[in-house]
Amino acid sequence: KNEVEQSPQNLTAQEGEFITINCSYSVGISALHWLQQHPGGGIVSLFMLSSGKKKHGRLIATINIQEKHSSLHITASHPRDSAVYICAVLKKSSGDKLTFGTGTRLAVRP
Amino acid sequence: GAVVSQHPSRVICKSGTSVKIECRSLDFQATTMFWYRQFPKQSLMLMATSNEGSKATYEQGVEKDKFLINHASLTLSTLTVTSAHPEDSSFYICSARDIGRIMNTEAFFGQGTRLTVV
């Protein structure tokens, strides 16, 4: 079993829909990242969380440390949000190394 | 925000040749850079951790003589794929940490390099 699990693996939504992507982890962490990877391959860091909730534009990320769970929400989704969303954690036991989830492939249809 | 520039974005090379990929932090200093490899529709796999002024730390199963890493300055790390073979064809991406930030667990990624060995 992977230490970082994401669901769903694939998601198709209609433009304007509210989207939630989930991430569960089984290890102690010092931080959790949500990353966005576009078809060209480049990766953008969306959020880094160690507690609570962060919001940036239409994106909201939450984390529950006790439950070892994080969610990424996209409000009023748009086709340009189509990408792979990756959850990655910084394990307390592995210093600077990130441990990645397998990603959620999101397609938003116009 | 912090920017990491990776070059080239795409490279096609002949089998047996070597390819150098550069990763630069443009507006911050990075004592640590990470090199990843990604196969289609799979997650990123850490290859090595590059530390400025010292030898890189390679993950298990990664050949250090094949994937040479040099981190000569606080803003530049290079990955050289030596004697490339078609099985080395992959997407390579680097990331860097900003030592100047208080929360230096933030990670900034390059644009990636798609290597095709023919």
JSON list of C-alpha atoms in Angstrom, two decimals:
[
{"chain": "A", "resi": 1, "resn": "LYS", "atom": "CA", "xyz": [0.00, 0.00, 0.00]},
{"chain": "A", "resi": 2, "resn": "ASN", "atom": "CA", "xyz": [1.31, 3.44, -0.95]},
{"chain": "A", "resi": 3, "resn": "GLU", "atom": "CA", "xyz": [2.07, 5.83, 1.86]},
{"chain": "A", "resi": 4, "resn": "VAL", "atom": "CA", "xyz": [0.19, 8.55, -0.03]},
{"chain": "A", "resi": 5, "resn": "GLU", "atom": "CA", "xyz": [-3.11, 7.65, -1.65]},
{"chain": "A", "resi": 6, "resn": "GLN", "atom": "CA", "xyz": [-5.19, 9.91, -3.85]},
{"chain": "A", "resi": 7, "resn": "SER", "atom": "CA", "xyz": [-8.76, 9.62, -5.02]},
{"chain": "A", "resi": 8, "resn": "PRO", "atom": "CA", "xyz": [-10.18, 9.62, -7.52]},
{"chain": "A", "resi": 9, "resn": "GLN", "atom": "CA", "xyz": [-7.51, 8.59, -10.01]},
{"chain": "A", "resi": 10, "resn": "ASN", "atom": "CA", "xyz": [-9.45, 10.10, -12.88]},
{"chain": "A", "resi": 11, "resn": "LEU", "atom": "CA", "xyz": [-12.12, 12.76, -12.80]},
{"chain": "A", "resi": 12, "resn": "THR", "atom": "CA", "xyz": [-14.19, 14.32, -15.54]},
{"chain": "A", "resi": 13, "resn": "ALA", "atom": "CA", "xyz": [-16.27, 17.37, -14.75]},
{"chain": "A", "resi": 14, "resn": "GLN", "atom": "CA", "xyz": [-18.43, 19.84, -16.57]},
{"chain": "A", "resi": 15, "resn": "GLU", "atom": "CA", "xyz": [-17.33, 23.45, -16.60]},
{"chain": "A", "resi": 16, "resn": "GLY", "atom": "CA", "xyz": [-18.59, 25.27, -13.52]},
{"chain": "A", "resi": 17, "resn": "GLU", "atom": "CA", "xyz": [-18.75, 22.22, -11.28]},
{"chain": "A", "resi": 18, "resn": "PHE", "atom": "CA", "xyz": [-17.25, 22.09, -7.81]},
{"chain": "A", "resi": 19, "resn": "ILE", "atom": "CA", "xyz": [-14.42, 19.57, -7.67]},
{"chain": "A", "resi": 20, "resn": "THR", "atom": "CA", "xyz": [-12.85, 17.76, -4.74]},
{"chain": "A", "resi": 21, "resn": "ILE", "atom": "CA", "xyz": [-9.69, 15.68, -4.84]},
{"chain": "A", "resi": 22, "resn": "ASN", "atom": "CA", "xyz": [-8.70, 13.71, -1.78]},
{"chain": "A", "resi": 23, "resn": "CYS", "atom": "CA", "xyz": [-5.36, 12.68, -0.34]},
{"chain": "A", "resi": 24, "resn": "SER", "atom": "CA", "xyz": [-4.77, 10.29, 2.54]},
{"chain": "A", "resi": 25, "resn": "TYR", "atom": "CA", "xyz": [-1.40, 9.45, 4.00]},
{"chain": "A", "resi": 26, "resn": "SER", "atom": "CA", "xyz": [-0.21, 6.94, 6.53]},
{"chain": "A", "resi": 27, "resn": "VAL", "atom": "CA", "xyz": [2.99, 8.51, 7.86]},
{"chain": "A", "resi": 28, "resn": "GLY", "atom": "CA", "xyz": [3.92, 11.41, 10.09]},
{"chain": "A", "resi": 29, "resn": "ILE", "atom": "CA", "xyz": [4.48, 14.52, 8.05]},
{"chain": "A", "resi": 30, "resn": "SER", "atom": "CA", "xyz": [5.86, 18.01, 8.49]},
{"chain": "A", "resi": 31, "resn": "ALA", "atom": "CA", "xyz": [4.10, 19.42, 5.42]},
{"chain": "A", "resi": 32, "resn": "LEU", "atom": "CA", "xyz": [1.85, 18.48, 2.53]},
{"chain": "A", "resi": 33, "resn": "HIS", "atom": "CA", "xyz": [2.02, 19.89, -0.98]},
{"chain": "A", "resi": 34, "resn": "TRP", "atom": "CA", "xyz": [-0.59, 20.08, -3.69]},
{"chain": "A", "resi": 35, "resn": "LEU", "atom": "CA", "xyz": [1.01, 20.23, -7.13]},
{"chain": "A", "resi": 36, "resn": "GLN", "atom": "CA", "xyz": [-0.44, 20.77, -10.58]},
{"chain": "A", "resi": 37, "resn": "GLN", "atom": "CA", "xyz": [1.12, 19.14, -13.63]},
{"chain": "A", "resi": 38, "resn": "HIS", "atom": "CA", "xyz": [-0.03, 20.30, -17.04]},
{"chain": "A", "resi": 39, "resn": "PRO", "atom": "CA", "xyz": [0.11, 18.12, -20.17]},
{"chain": "A", "resi": 40, "resn": "GLY", "atom": "CA", "xyz": [3.46, 19.65, -21.14]},
{"chain": "A", "resi": 41, "resn": "GLY", "atom": "CA", "xyz": [4.91, 18.23, -17.95]},
{"chain": "A", "resi": 42, "resn": "GLY", "atom": "CA", "xyz": [5.83, 21.30, -15.95]},
{"chain": "A", "resi": 43, "resn": "ILE", "atom": "CA", "xyz": [4.83, 21.26, -12.30]},
{"chain": "A", "resi": 44, "resn": "VAL", "atom": "CA", "xyz": [3.47, 24.16, -10.31]},
{"chain": "A", "resi": 45, "resn": "SER", "atom": "CA", "xyz": [3.24, 24.14, -6.56]},
{"chain": "A", "resi": 46, "resn": "LEU", "atom": "CA", "xyz": [-0.30, 25.19, -5.61]},
{"chain": "A", "resi": 47, "resn": "PHE", "atom": "CA", "xyz": [-0.21, 24.93, -1.85]},
{"chain": "A", "resi": 48, "resn": "MET", "atom": "CA", "xyz": [1.97, 23.87, 1.00]},
{"chain": "A", "resi": 49, "resn": "LEU", "atom": "CA", "xyz": [0.05, 23.02, 4.18]},
{"chain": "A", "resi": 50, "resn": "SER", "atom": "CA", "xyz": [0.97, 21.97, 7.66]},
{"chain": "A", "resi": 51, "resn": "SER", "atom": "CA", "xyz": [-2.39, 22.72, 9.24]},
{"chain": "A", "resi": 52, "resn": "GLY", "atom": "CA", "xyz": [-5.80, 24.22, 8.60]},
{"chain": "A", "resi": 53, "resn": "LYS", "atom": "CA", "xyz": [-6.87, 25.67, 5.31]},
{"chain": "A", "resi": 54, "resn": "LYS", "atom": "CA", "xyz": [-5.50, 27.82, 2.51]},
{"chain": "A", "resi": 55, "resn": "LYS", "atom": "CA", "xyz": [-7.26, 29.59, -0.34]},
{"chain": "A", "resi": 56, "resn": "HIS", "atom": "CA", "xyz": [-5.91, 31.00, -3.56]},
{"chain": "A", "resi": 57, "resn": "GLY", "atom": "CA", "xyz": [-8.40, 32.24, -6.11]},
{"chain": "A", "resi": 58, "resn": "ARG", "atom": "CA", "xyz": [-10.76, 29.36, -6.94]},
{"chain": "A", "resi": 59, "resn": "LEU", "atom": "CA", "xyz": [-8.58, 26.82, -5.18]},
{"chain": "A", "resi": 60, "resn": "ILE", "atom": "CA", "xyz": [-8.96, 25.76, -1.58]},
{"chain": "A", "resi": 61, "resn": "ALA", "atom": "CA", "xyz": [-6.82, 23.23, 0.26]},
{"chain": "A", "resi": 62, "resn": "THR", "atom": "CA", "xyz": [-7.53, 21.78, 3.66]},
{"chain": "A", "resi": 63, "resn": "ILE", "atom": "CA", "xyz": [-5.67, 19.38, 5.89]},
{"chain": "A", "resi": 64, "resn": "ASN", "atom": "CA", "xyz": [-6.69, 17.37, 8.95]},
{"chain": "A", "resi": 65, "resn": "ILE", "atom": "CA", "xyz": [-3.52, 16.25, 10.68]},
{"chain": "A", "resi": 66, "resn": "GLN", "atom": "CA", "xyz": [-5.30, 13.95, 13.13]},
{"chain": "A", "resi": 67, "resn": "GLU", "atom": "CA", "xyz": [-7.10, 12.11, 10.35]},
{"chain": "A", "resi": 68, "resn": "LYS", "atom": "CA", "xyz": [-4.08, 12.23, 8.01]},
{"chain": "A", "resi": 69, "resn": "HIS", "atom": "CA", "xyz": [-6.21, 13.60, 5.21]},
{"chain": "A", "resi": 70, "resn": "SER", "atom": "CA", "xyz": [-6.14, 16.56, 2.87]},
{"chain": "A", "resi": 71, "resn": "SER", "atom": "CA", "xyz": [-8.52, 17.81, 0.21]},
{"chain": "A", "resi": 72, "resn": "LEU", "atom": "CA", "xyz": [-8.10, 20.10, -2.76]},
{"chain": "A", "resi": 73, "resn": "HIS", "atom": "CA", "xyz": [-11.22, 21.90, -3.91]},
{"chain": "A", "resi": 74, "resn": "ILE", "atom": "CA", "xyz": [-11.74, 23.76, -7.15]},
{"chain": "A", "resi": 75, "resn": "THR", "atom": "CA", "xyz": [-14.73, 26.05, -7.33]},
{"chain": "A", "resi": 76, "resn": "ALA", "atom": "CA", "xyz": [-16.35, 27.07, -10.64]},
{"chain": "A", "resi": 77, "resn": "SER", "atom": "CA", "xyz": [-14.11, 24.71, -12.58]},
{"chain": "A", "resi": 78, "resn": "HIS", "atom": "CA", "xyz": [-12.86, 25.71, -16.00]},
{"chain": "A", "resi": 79, "resn": "PRO", "atom": "CA", "xyz": [-11.32, 23.74, -18.88]},
{"chain": "A", "resi": 80, "resn": "ARG", "atom": "CA", "xyz": [-7.96, 25.35, -18.13]},
{"chain": "A", "resi": 81, "resn": "ASP", "atom": "CA", "xyz": [-8.03, 23.53, -14.78]},
{"chain": "A", "resi": 82, "resn": "SER", "atom": "CA", "xyz": [-7.56, 20.27, -16.70]},
{"chain": "A", "resi": 83, "resn": "ALA", "atom": "CA", "xyz": [-4.32, 18.80, -15.43]},
{"chain": "A", "resi": 84, "resn": "VAL", "atom": "CA", "xyz": [-2.92, 16.15, -13.12]},
{"chain": "A", "resi": 85, "resn": "TYR", "atom": "CA", "xyz": [-3.10, 17.12, -9.46]},
{"chain": "A", "resi": 86, "resn": "ILE", "atom": "CA", "xyz": [-0.51, 15.54, -7.23]},
{"chain": "A", "resi": 87, "resn": "CYS", "atom": "CA", "xyz": [-0.43, 15.31, -3.46]},
{"chain": "A", "resi": 88, "resn": "ALA", "atom": "CA", "xyz": [3.04, 15.08, -1.97]},
{"chain": "A", "resi": 89, "resn": "VAL", "atom": "CA", "xyz": [4.12, 14.89, 1.65]},
{"chain": "A", "resi": 90, "resn": "LEU", "atom": "CA", "xyz": [7.30, 15.75, 3.46]},
{"chain": "A", "resi": 91, "resn": "LYS", "atom": "CA", "xyz": [7.75, 12.84, 5.84]},
{"chain": "A", "resi": 92, "resn": "LYS", "atom": "CA", "xyz": [9.22, 13.60, 9.23]},
{"chain": "A", "resi": 93, "resn": "SER", "atom": "CA", "xyz": [11.46, 10.57, 8.81]},
{"chain": "A", "resi": 94, "resn": "SER", "atom": "CA", "xyz": [12.93, 11.43, 5.42]},
{"chain": "A", "resi": 95, "resn": "GLY", "atom": "CA", "xyz": [14.26, 14.94, 5.77]},
{"chain": "A", "resi": 96, "resn": "ASP", "atom": "CA", "xyz": [13.82, 16.99, 2.62]},
{"chain": "A", "resi": 97, "resn": "LYS", "atom": "CA", "xyz": [12.44, 14.27, 0.36]},
{"chain": "A", "resi": 98, "resn": "LEU", "atom": "CA", "xyz": [8.89, 14.45, -0.93]},
{"chain": "A", "resi": 99, "resn": "THR", "atom": "CA", "xyz": [6.75, 11.32, -1.18]},
{"chain": "A", "resi": 100, "resn": "PHE", "atom": "CA", "xyz": [4.24, 11.57, -4.00]},
{"chain": "A", "resi": 101, "resn": "GLY", "atom": "CA", "xyz": [0.75, 10.29, -4.55]},
{"chain": "A", "resi": 102, "resn": "THR", "atom": "CA", "xyz": [-0.07, 8.80, -7.92]},
{"chain": "A", "resi": 103, "resn": "GLY", "atom": "CA", "xyz": [-1.99, 11.85, -9.03]},
{"chain": "A", "resi": 104, "resn": "THR", "atom": "CA", "xyz": [-5.53, 12.65, -10.07]},
{"chain": "A", "resi": 105, "resn": "ARG", "atom": "CA", "xyz": [-6.13, 13.29, -13.75]},
{"chain": "A", "resi": 106, "resn": "LEU", "atom": "CA", "xyz": [-8.79, 15.99, -14.09]},
{"chain": "A", "resi": 107, "resn": "ALA", "atom": "CA", "xyz": [-10.57, 16.85, -17.32]},
{"chain": "A", "resi": 108, "resn": "VAL", "atom": "CA", "xyz": [-13.01, 19.74, -17.31]},
{"chain": "A", "resi": 109, "resn": "ARG", "atom": "CA", "xyz": [-15.31, 19.82, -20.31]},
{"chain": "A", "resi": 110, "resn": "PRO", "atom": "CA", "xyz": [-16.73, 23.09, -21.66]},
{"chain": "B", "resi": 1, "resn": "GLY", "atom": "CA", "xyz": [7.23, 33.69, -6.81]},
{"chain": "B", "resi": 2, "resn": "ALA", "atom": "CA", "xyz": [10.41, 31.71, -6.94]},
{"chain": "B", "resi": 3, "resn": "VAL", "atom": "CA", "xyz": [11.41, 30.41, -10.36]},
{"chain": "B", "resi": 4, "resn": "VAL", "atom": "CA", "xyz": [13.35, 27.32, -11.34]},
{"chain": "B", "resi": 5, "resn": "SER", "atom": "CA", "xyz": [14.48, 27.14, -14.94]},
{"chain": "B", "resi": 6, "resn": "GLN", "atom": "CA", "xyz": [15.28, 23.81, -16.54]},
{"chain": "B", "resi": 7, "resn": "HIS", "atom": "CA", "xyz": [16.98, 23.46, -19.89]},
{"chain": "B", "resi": 8, "resn": "PRO", "atom": "CA", "xyz": [16.54, 21.99, -22.43]},
{"chain": "B", "resi": 9, "resn": "SER", "atom": "CA", "xyz": [12.82, 21.28, -22.41]},
{"chain": "B", "resi": 10, "resn": "ARG", "atom": "CA", "xyz": [13.17, 18.61, -25.09]},
{"chain": "B", "resi": 11, "resn": "VAL", "atom": "CA", "xyz": [16.16, 16.72, -26.42]},
{"chain": "B", "resi": 12, "resn": "ILE", "atom": "CA", "xyz": [16.57, 13.90, -28.87]},
{"chain": "B", "resi": 13, "resn": "CYS", "atom": "CA", "xyz": [19.92, 12.16, -28.91]},
{"chain": "B", "resi": 14, "resn": "LYS", "atom": "CA", "xyz": [21.53, 9.14, -30.45]},
{"chain": "B", "resi": 15, "resn": "SER", "atom": "CA", "xyz": [22.15, 6.03, -28.42]},
{"chain": "B", "resi": 16, "resn": "GLY", "atom": "CA", "xyz": [25.58, 6.11, -26.82]},
{"chain": "B", "resi": 17, "resn": "THR", "atom": "CA", "xyz": [25.85, 9.88, -26.52]},
{"chain": "B", "resi": 18, "resn": "SER", "atom": "CA", "xyz": [25.63, 11.93, -23.33]},
{"chain": "B", "resi": 19, "resn": "VAL", "atom": "CA", "xyz": [23.07, 14.58, -22.52]},
{"chain": "B", "resi": 20, "resn": "LYS", "atom": "CA", "xyz": [23.35, 17.37, -19.96]},
{"chain": "B", "resi": 21, "resn": "ILE", "atom": "CA", "xyz": [20.28, 18.88, -18.32]},
{"chain": "B", "resi": 22, "resn": "GLU", "atom": "CA", "xyz": [20.56, 22.12, -16.35]},
{"chain": "B", "resi": 23, "resn": "CYS", "atom": "CA", "xyz": [18.46, 23.26, -13.44]},
{"chain": "B", "resi": 24, "resn": "ARG", "atom": "CA", "xyz": [18.80, 26.86, -12.30]},
{"chain": "B", "resi": 25, "resn": "SER", "atom": "CA", "xyz": [17.18, 28.75, -9.47]},
{"chain": "B", "resi": 26, "resn": "LEU", "atom": "CA", "xyz": [16.69, 32.21, -10.95]},
{"chain": "B", "resi": 27, "resn": "ASP", "atom": "CA", "xyz": [15.82, 34.39, -7.99]},
{"chain": "B", "resi": 28, "resn": "PHE", "atom": "CA", "xyz": [16.86, 32.45, -4.94]},
{"chain": "B", "resi": 29, "resn": "GLN", "atom": "CA", "xyz": [19.67, 30.29, -3.61]},
{"chain": "B", "resi": 30, "resn": "ALA", "atom": "CA", "xyz": [19.21, 26.56, -3.33]},
{"chain": "B", "resi": 31, "resn": "THR", "atom": "CA", "xyz": [21.56, 24.42, -1.26]},
{"chain": "B", "resi": 32, "resn": "THR", "atom": "CA", "xyz": [19.49, 21.40, -2.19]},
{"chain": "B", "resi": 33, "resn": "MET", "atom": "CA", "xyz": [18.07, 20.39, -5.53]},
{"chain": "B", "resi": 34, "resn": "PHE", "atom": "CA", "xyz": [16.25, 17.20, -6.38]},
{"chain": "B", "resi": 35, "resn": "TRP", "atom": "CA", "xyz": [16.20, 15.25, -9.62]},
{"chain": "B", "resi": 36, "resn": "TYR", "atom": "CA", "xyz": [13.17, 13.18, -10.56]},
{"chain": "B", "resi": 37, "resn": "ARG", "atom": "CA", "xyz": [12.25, 10.86, -13.35]},
{"chain": "B", "resi": 38, "resn": "GLN", "atom": "CA", "xyz": [8.71, 10.30, -14.52]},
{"chain": "B", "resi": 39, "resn": "PHE", "atom": "CA", "xyz": [7.39, 7.60, -16.81]},
{"chain": "B", "resi": 40, "resn": "PRO", "atom": "CA", "xyz": [4.13, 8.15, -18.70]},
{"chain": "B", "resi": 41, "resn": "LYS", "atom": "CA", "xyz": [1.10, 8.30, -16.42]},
{"chain": "B", "resi": 42, "resn": "GLN", "atom": "CA", "xyz": [3.20, 7.50, -13.38]},
{"chain": "B", "resi": 43, "resn": "SER", "atom": "CA", "xyz": [4.23, 9.51, -10.40]},
{"chain": "B", "resi": 44, "resn": "LEU", "atom": "CA", "xyz": [7.57, 11.23, -9.96]},
{"chain": "B", "resi": 45, "resn": "MET", "atom": "CA", "xyz": [10.42, 9.02, -8.85]},
{"chain": "B", "resi": 46, "resn": "LEU", "atom": "CA", "xyz": [13.25, 10.63, -6.92]},
{"chain": "B", "resi": 47, "resn": "MET", "atom": "CA", "xyz": [16.60, 9.82, -8.50]},
{"chain": "B", "resi": 48, "resn": "ALA", "atom": "CA", "xyz": [18.99, 11.82, -6.37]},
{"chain": "B", "resi": 49, "resn": "THR", "atom": "CA", "xyz": [19.41, 14.72, -4.01]},
{"chain": "B", "resi": 50, "resn": "SER", "atom": "CA", "xyz": [21.94, 17.28, -5.12]},
{"chain": "B", "resi": 51, "resn": "ASN", "atom": "CA", "xyz": [23.78, 19.26, -2.47]},
{"chain": "B", "resi": 52, "resn": "GLU", "atom": "CA", "xyz": [25.85, 22.34, -3.28]},
{"chain": "B", "resi": 53, "resn": "GLY", "atom": "CA", "xyz": [29.53, 21.70, -2.85]},
{"chain": "B", "resi": 54, "resn": "SER", "atom": "CA", "xyz": [29.24, 18.00, -2.04]},
{"chain": "B", "resi": 55, "resn": "LYS", "atom": "CA", "xyz": [28.45, 14.71, -3.69]},
{"chain": "B", "resi": 56, "resn": "ALA", "atom": "CA", "xyz": [24.91, 13.89, -4.62]},
{"chain": "B", "resi": 57, "resn": "THR", "atom": "CA", "xyz": [22.94, 11.30, -2.70]},
{"chain": "B", "resi": 58, "resn": "TYR", "atom": "CA", "xyz": [21.43, 8.72, -5.02]},
{"chain": "B", "resi": 59, "resn": "GLU", "atom": "CA", "xyz": [18.32, 6.67, -4.39]},
{"chain": "B", "resi": 60, "resn": "GLN", "atom": "CA", "xyz": [18.53, 2.91, -4.37]},
{"chain": "B", "resi": 61, "resn": "GLY", "atom": "CA", "xyz": [18.67, 1.47, -7.85]},
{"chain": "B", "resi": 62, "resn": "VAL", "atom": "CA", "xyz": [19.88, 4.64, -9.55]},
{"chain": "B", "resi": 63, "resn": "GLU", "atom": "CA", "xyz": [23.27, 4.25, -11.21]},
{"chain": "B", "resi": 64, "resn": "LYS", "atom": "CA", "xyz": [25.50, 7.12, -10.09]},
{"chain": "B", "resi": 65, "resn": "ASP", "atom": "CA", "xyz": [27.95, 6.53, -12.93]},
{"chain": "B", "resi": 66, "resn": "LYS", "atom": "CA", "xyz": [25.18, 6.79, -15.48]},
{"chain": "B", "resi": 67, "resn": "PHE", "atom": "CA", "xyz": [23.39, 9.78, -14.02]},
{"chain": "B", "resi": 68, "resn": "LEU", "atom": "CA", "xyz": [26.09, 12.26, -13.08]},
{"chain": "B", "resi": 69, "resn": "ILE", "atom": "CA", "xyz": [25.00, 15.14, -10.91]},
{"chain": "B", "resi": 70, "resn": "ASN", "atom": "CA", "xyz": [26.97, 18.29, -10.28]},
{"chain": "B", "resi": 71, "resn": "HIS", "atom": "CA", "xyz": [25.85, 21.11, -7.99]},
{"chain": "B", "resi": 72, "resn": "ALA", "atom": "CA", "xyz": [28.69, 23.59, -8.34]},
{"chain": "B", "resi": 73, "resn": "SER", "atom": "CA", "xyz": [26.88, 26.70, -7.16]},
{"chain": "B", "resi": 74, "resn": "LEU", "atom": "CA", "xyz": [23.88, 27.73, -5.11]},
{"chain": "B", "resi": 75, "resn": "THR", "atom": "CA", "xyz": [21.90, 28.38, -8.27]},
{"chain": "B", "resi": 76, "resn": "LEU", "atom": "CA", "xyz": [22.86, 25.58, -10.64]},
{"chain": "B", "resi": 77, "resn": "SER", "atom": "CA", "xyz": [22.67, 21.80, -10.65]},
{"chain": "B", "resi": 78, "resn": "THR", "atom": "CA", "xyz": [23.25, 19.63, -13.70]},
{"chain": "B", "resi": 79, "resn": "LEU", "atom": "CA", "xyz": [22.24, 16.08, -14.51]},
{"chain": "B", "resi": 80, "resn": "THR", "atom": "CA", "xyz": [24.24, 14.31, -17.21]},
{"chain": "B", "resi": 81, "resn": "VAL", "atom": "CA", "xyz": [22.85, 11.12, -18.67]},
{"chain": "B", "resi": 82, "resn": "THR", "atom": "CA", "xyz": [25.95, 9.32, -19.88]},
{"chain": "B", "resi": 83, "resn": "SER", "atom": "CA", "xyz": [25.99, 6.81, -22.73]},
{"chain": "B", "resi": 84, "resn": "ALA", "atom": "CA", "xyz": [22.27, 7.17, -23.13]},
{"chain": "B", "resi": 85, "resn": "HIS", "atom": "CA", "xyz": [20.17, 4.23, -24.26]},
{"chain": "B", "resi": 86, "resn": "PRO", "atom": "CA", "xyz": [16.56, 4.09, -25.43]},
{"chain": "B", "resi": 87, "resn": "GLU", "atom": "CA", "xyz": [15.45, 2.86, -22.00]},
{"chain": "B", "resi": 88, "resn": "ASP", "atom": "CA", "xyz": [16.69, 6.18, -20.58]},
{"chain": "B", "resi": 89, "resn": "SER", "atom": "CA", "xyz": [14.01, 7.96, -22.57]},
{"chain": "B", "resi": 90, "resn": "SER", "atom": "CA", "xyz": [11.83, 9.64, -20.00]},
{"chain": "B", "resi": 91, "resn": "PHE", "atom": "CA", "xyz": [10.73, 12.94, -18.49]},
{"chain": "B", "resi": 92, "resn": "TYR", "atom": "CA", "xyz": [13.27, 14.38, -16.08]},
{"chain": "B", "resi": 93, "resn": "ILE", "atom": "CA", "xyz": [12.37, 17.19, -13.71]},
{"chain": "B", "resi": 94, "resn": "CYS", "atom": "CA", "xyz": [14.22, 19.06, -11.01]},
{"chain": "B", "resi": 95, "resn": "SER", "atom": "CA", "xyz": [13.07, 20.91, -7.95]},
{"chain": "B", "resi": 96, "resn": "ALA", "atom": "CA", "xyz": [14.80, 23.27, -5.56]},
{"chain": "B", "resi": 97, "resn": "ARG", "atom": "CA", "xyz": [14.34, 24.58, -2.04]},
{"chain": "B", "resi": 98, "resn": "ASP", "atom": "CA", "xyz": [14.77, 28.25, -1.21]},
{"chain": "B", "resi": 99, "resn": "ILE", "atom": "CA", "xyz": [17.13, 28.47, 1.77]},
{"chain": "B", "resi": 100, "resn": "GLY", "atom": "CA", "xyz": [16.24, 32.10, 2.26]},
{"chain": "B", "resi": 101, "resn": "ARG", "atom": "CA", "xyz": [12.66, 31.39, 3.19]},
{"chain": "B", "resi": 102, "resn": "ILE", "atom": "CA", "xyz": [11.68, 30.71, 6.76]},
{"chain": "B", "resi": 103, "resn": "MET", "atom": "CA", "xyz": [9.46, 27.86, 5.66]},
{"chain": "B", "resi": 104, "resn": "ASN", "atom": "CA", "xyz": [12.08, 26.28, 3.46]},
{"chain": "B", "resi": 105, "resn": "THR", "atom": "CA", "xyz": [10.01, 23.18, 2.95]},
{"chain": "B", "resi": 106, "resn": "GLU", "atom": "CA", "xyz": [8.50, 24.87, -0.09]},
{"chain": "B", "resi": 107, "resn": "ALA", "atom": "CA", "xyz": [9.44, 23.21, -3.36]},
{"chain": "B", "resi": 108, "resn": "PHE", "atom": "CA", "xyz": [9.79, 24.86, -6.73]},
{"chain": "B", "resi": 109, "resn": "PHE", "atom": "CA", "xyz": [9.90, 22.78, -9.86]},
{"chain": "B", "resi": 110, "resn": "GLY", "atom": "CA", "xyz": [11.53, 23.22, -13.21]},
{"chain": "B", "resi": 111, "resn": "GLN", "atom": "CA", "xyz": [9.60, 22.81, -16.45]},
{"chain": "B", "resi": 112, "resn": "GLY", "atom": "CA", "xyz": [11.04, 19.36, -17.05]},
{"chain": "B", "resi": 113, "resn": "THR", "atom": "CA", "xyz": [13.08, 17.83, -19.87]},
{"chain": "B", "resi": 114, "resn": "ARG", "atom": "CA", "xyz": [11.68, 15.22, -22.19]},
{"chain": "B", "resi": 115, "resn": "LEU", "atom": "CA", "xyz": [14.57, 13.02, -23.30]},
{"chain": "B", "resi": 116, "resn": "THR", "atom": "CA", "xyz": [14.21, 10.72, -26.28]},
{"chain": "B", "resi": 117, "resn": "VAL", "atom": "CA", "xyz": [17.09, 8.41, -27.12]},
{"chain": "B", "resi": 118, "resn": "VAL", "atom": "CA", "xyz": [16.99, 6.95, -30.62]}
]
